[in-house]
Amino acid sequence: MSLDLLSLTPEAAKLVLEDWLAQRGEAPYRVRQVFPRLWQRPVARWAEATDLAAALRTALAEAFPLRSMSLKTHQVSGDGTEKFLWALEDGEAIESVLIPEGKRRTLCISSQAGCALGCVFCATGRMGFRRNLSAGEIAGQVRELMLRDPTLKPTNVVFMGMGEPLLNWDAVDTTLTILNRADGLGIGARHITVSTVGILPNLARFARRPEQFRLAVSLHAPSSTLRRELMPIEKKYSLAEVMDALKHFRRRVTLEYVLIGGKNDSVETADQLAVLAQPLEALVNLLPLHPGGAPDLTPSSRAQMLAFERRLKHRGVEAVLRRSRGLDISAACGQLRVELEGGAPSRRKVRAEEHAHIE
Ligand code: SAH
Ligand code: SF4
């Protein structure tokens, strides 16, 4: 029997290790040598923890194998954005994107392989759902980076890679603990952002966590009719319900809004969005549409994006027009994997539609 310690909270993993070491008749201080190898001073394999006796290392490897991912592709963009495509043990591929900005290094991580929600502008959505990631595989994306180079440890983590984090709540719940706790990765809660389309029951669970984790909600449309065109999840959890849930969220929320030419980028639409965002005092993140995700949609013109941003600000909403990072390496939401797998887009589209209905 083997156990995946990397998918437990640090507290639980420590208890398991303490018990196991005690059963082997090891001295109690041993846990202080073994435990930090999970997250604080990670090793890829127990064999590399050379401060431990060889027999202990072998026994650890048998009882608690450290799951690893192998780097399939690594791309560096002209603007410094780095993209990592990892192969998991069962061959599924997921990606993380590292975005350096001054002293900050933000790592965008995946919570699922693929995504069932089929938003029309999203490359991951086109791929369909493959499977949920374990906590060890989600937080493991940070761990792998540290194994490659400890100075690469991110200062910030955002759940904006592949997948919908709140449809994998149990693993994401544990991952938040691993990322944040001092005996895990020790990243401040305010430097960790969960991005979601608004899966209401799990949004409530997330809101109940006492730490100051940040929340970003993918809105993309200020009316139910328009949102339904872009995001099938609107049929299950409506804009009105999501906005209502946000009123009860105790911390400031970010609203994500991808600008799509001729779809959701008119100044009238900005006015409608302002009506939603203003009472919440939400920050609106305006994202240029990354064309790779949706060949049949066009990005808004620069002039239109600026007009949209200006209108929101004029209405008293704090809005930021983001630069599109890593354009030359397709660093947005599932794009690298879709590119690598190739194949006919039409076939993938059918698959995405199959998965787009939400239970
Ligand atoms: N499923 C979650 C988190 C992953 S998507 C969510 O949707 O919030 C993370 C962000 O990437 C979302 O805000 C999404 O709208 C954005 N995104 C997806 N495809 C995009 C594209 N083609 N161009 C720009 N942003 C995109
Ligand atoms: Fe899934 Fe988010 Fe992409 Fe929508 S935008 S398909 S929810 S990953």
XYZ file of C-alpha atoms in Angstrom, residues 93-244:
152
model
C -1.059 16.996 -20.008
C -1.593 20.196 -18.053
C 0.028 23.577 -18.182
C 1.283 26.327 -15.926
C 2.327 29.807 -16.959
C 4.872 31.901 -15.057
C 4.432 35.638 -15.480
C 7.217 37.850 -14.143
C 6.260 41.454 -13.345
C 8.914 43.441 -11.516
C 9.547 41.724 -8.200
C 6.436 39.601 -8.569
C 6.406 36.161 -10.137
C 2.859 34.946 -10.672
C 2.270 31.309 -11.478
C -0.964 30.466 -13.229
C -1.877 26.873 -12.370
C -4.330 24.284 -13.668
C -6.921 22.561 -11.473
C -8.295 20.078 -14.013
C -7.068 18.436 -17.205
C -9.452 20.053 -19.667
C -12.729 21.664 -18.630
C -16.352 20.618 -18.974
C -17.800 24.109 -19.189
C -17.221 24.904 -22.856
C -16.971 28.712 -22.772
C -16.920 29.644 -26.459
C -13.737 31.738 -26.311
C -11.603 29.253 -24.371
C -9.106 26.723 -25.703
C -9.487 24.491 -22.630
C -13.246 24.525 -23.091
C -12.813 23.282 -26.658
C -10.790 20.371 -25.398
C -13.552 19.078 -23.126
C -13.128 17.542 -19.678
C -10.465 14.909 -19.117
C -10.169 14.521 -15.346
C -9.795 16.280 -12.030
C -6.300 16.864 -10.683
C -5.321 15.740 -7.197
C -4.121 18.327 -4.672
C -0.614 16.937 -5.178
C -0.884 17.614 -8.904
C -2.240 21.133 -8.433
C 0.214 22.328 -5.778
C 2.780 20.079 -7.484
C 2.989 22.609 -10.317
C 4.663 24.998 -7.857
C 6.783 22.172 -6.472
C 8.066 21.179 -9.907
C 9.148 24.737 -10.555
C 11.074 24.803 -7.270
C 12.716 21.490 -8.136
C 13.944 22.952 -11.402
C 15.247 26.058 -9.680
C 14.407 27.152 -6.109
C 14.720 30.808 -7.144
C 11.736 30.243 -9.464
C 9.365 29.928 -6.499
C 6.392 32.123 -7.343
C 5.349 35.002 -5.100
C 1.747 34.747 -6.322
C -0.465 31.922 -7.503
C -3.623 32.227 -9.592
C -6.017 29.401 -10.496
C -6.389 30.613 -14.067
C -4.858 27.759 -16.005
C -6.860 24.828 -17.278
C -10.095 23.844 -15.592
C -12.730 25.167 -13.243
C -11.303 25.063 -9.692
C -14.691 25.089 -7.986
C -15.709 21.920 -9.825
C -12.782 20.190 -8.117
C -13.413 21.663 -4.691
C -12.025 18.978 -2.376
C -8.643 18.969 -4.078
C -8.606 22.766 -4.420
C -9.551 23.151 -0.747
C -6.528 21.040 0.266
C -4.317 22.802 -2.284
C -5.149 26.211 -0.788
C -3.949 24.906 2.576
C -0.734 23.507 1.077
C 0.003 26.738 -0.795
C -0.650 28.960 2.185
C 0.570 27.167 5.302
C 4.065 27.891 6.573
C 4.754 24.137 6.688
C 3.561 23.911 3.078
C 4.642 26.454 0.470
C 4.130 29.522 2.672
C 2.543 31.811 0.086
C 0.425 34.581 1.653
C -3.345 34.109 1.263
C -3.676 37.531 -0.319
C -1.251 36.376 -2.985
C -3.437 33.424 -3.944
C -6.405 33.960 -6.291
C -9.098 31.486 -7.249
C -10.780 32.269 -10.563
C -14.221 30.799 -11.180
C -17.308 31.137 -13.318
C -19.284 30.977 -10.054
C -20.159 27.419 -9.008
C -22.472 28.551 -6.213
C -22.334 25.777 -3.579
C -18.550 25.649 -3.695
C -18.251 29.417 -3.912
C -19.997 29.460 -0.527
C -17.505 26.892 0.812
C -14.599 28.952 -0.486
C -16.086 32.091 1.089
C -16.245 30.324 4.454
C -12.485 29.767 4.553
C -11.073 32.154 7.137
C -7.919 33.067 5.184
C -7.865 36.152 2.977
C -7.684 34.264 -0.322
C -8.691 36.366 -3.290
C -11.575 35.673 -5.601
C -11.867 36.461 -9.286
C -15.171 35.794 -11.003
C -15.318 35.313 -14.757
C -18.274 37.443 -15.796
C -17.617 38.263 -19.480
C -21.158 39.628 -19.935
C -23.394 41.937 -17.888
C -26.692 40.345 -18.936
C -27.947 36.802 -18.697
C -28.806 36.627 -22.405
C -25.336 37.604 -23.551
C -23.593 35.527 -20.908
C -25.546 32.464 -21.977
C -24.178 32.880 -25.514
C -20.617 32.861 -24.246
C -20.786 30.567 -21.227
C -23.094 27.528 -21.049
C -22.766 27.526 -17.221
C -25.133 30.512 -17.193
C -28.001 28.014 -17.600
C -27.099 26.374 -14.308
C -25.857 29.280 -12.199
C -27.272 32.551 -13.462
C -25.602 35.932 -13.437
C -28.180 37.242 -10.950
C -27.453 34.417 -8.494
C -23.711 34.819 -8.852
C -23.932 38.579 -8.276
C -26.095 37.955 -5.246
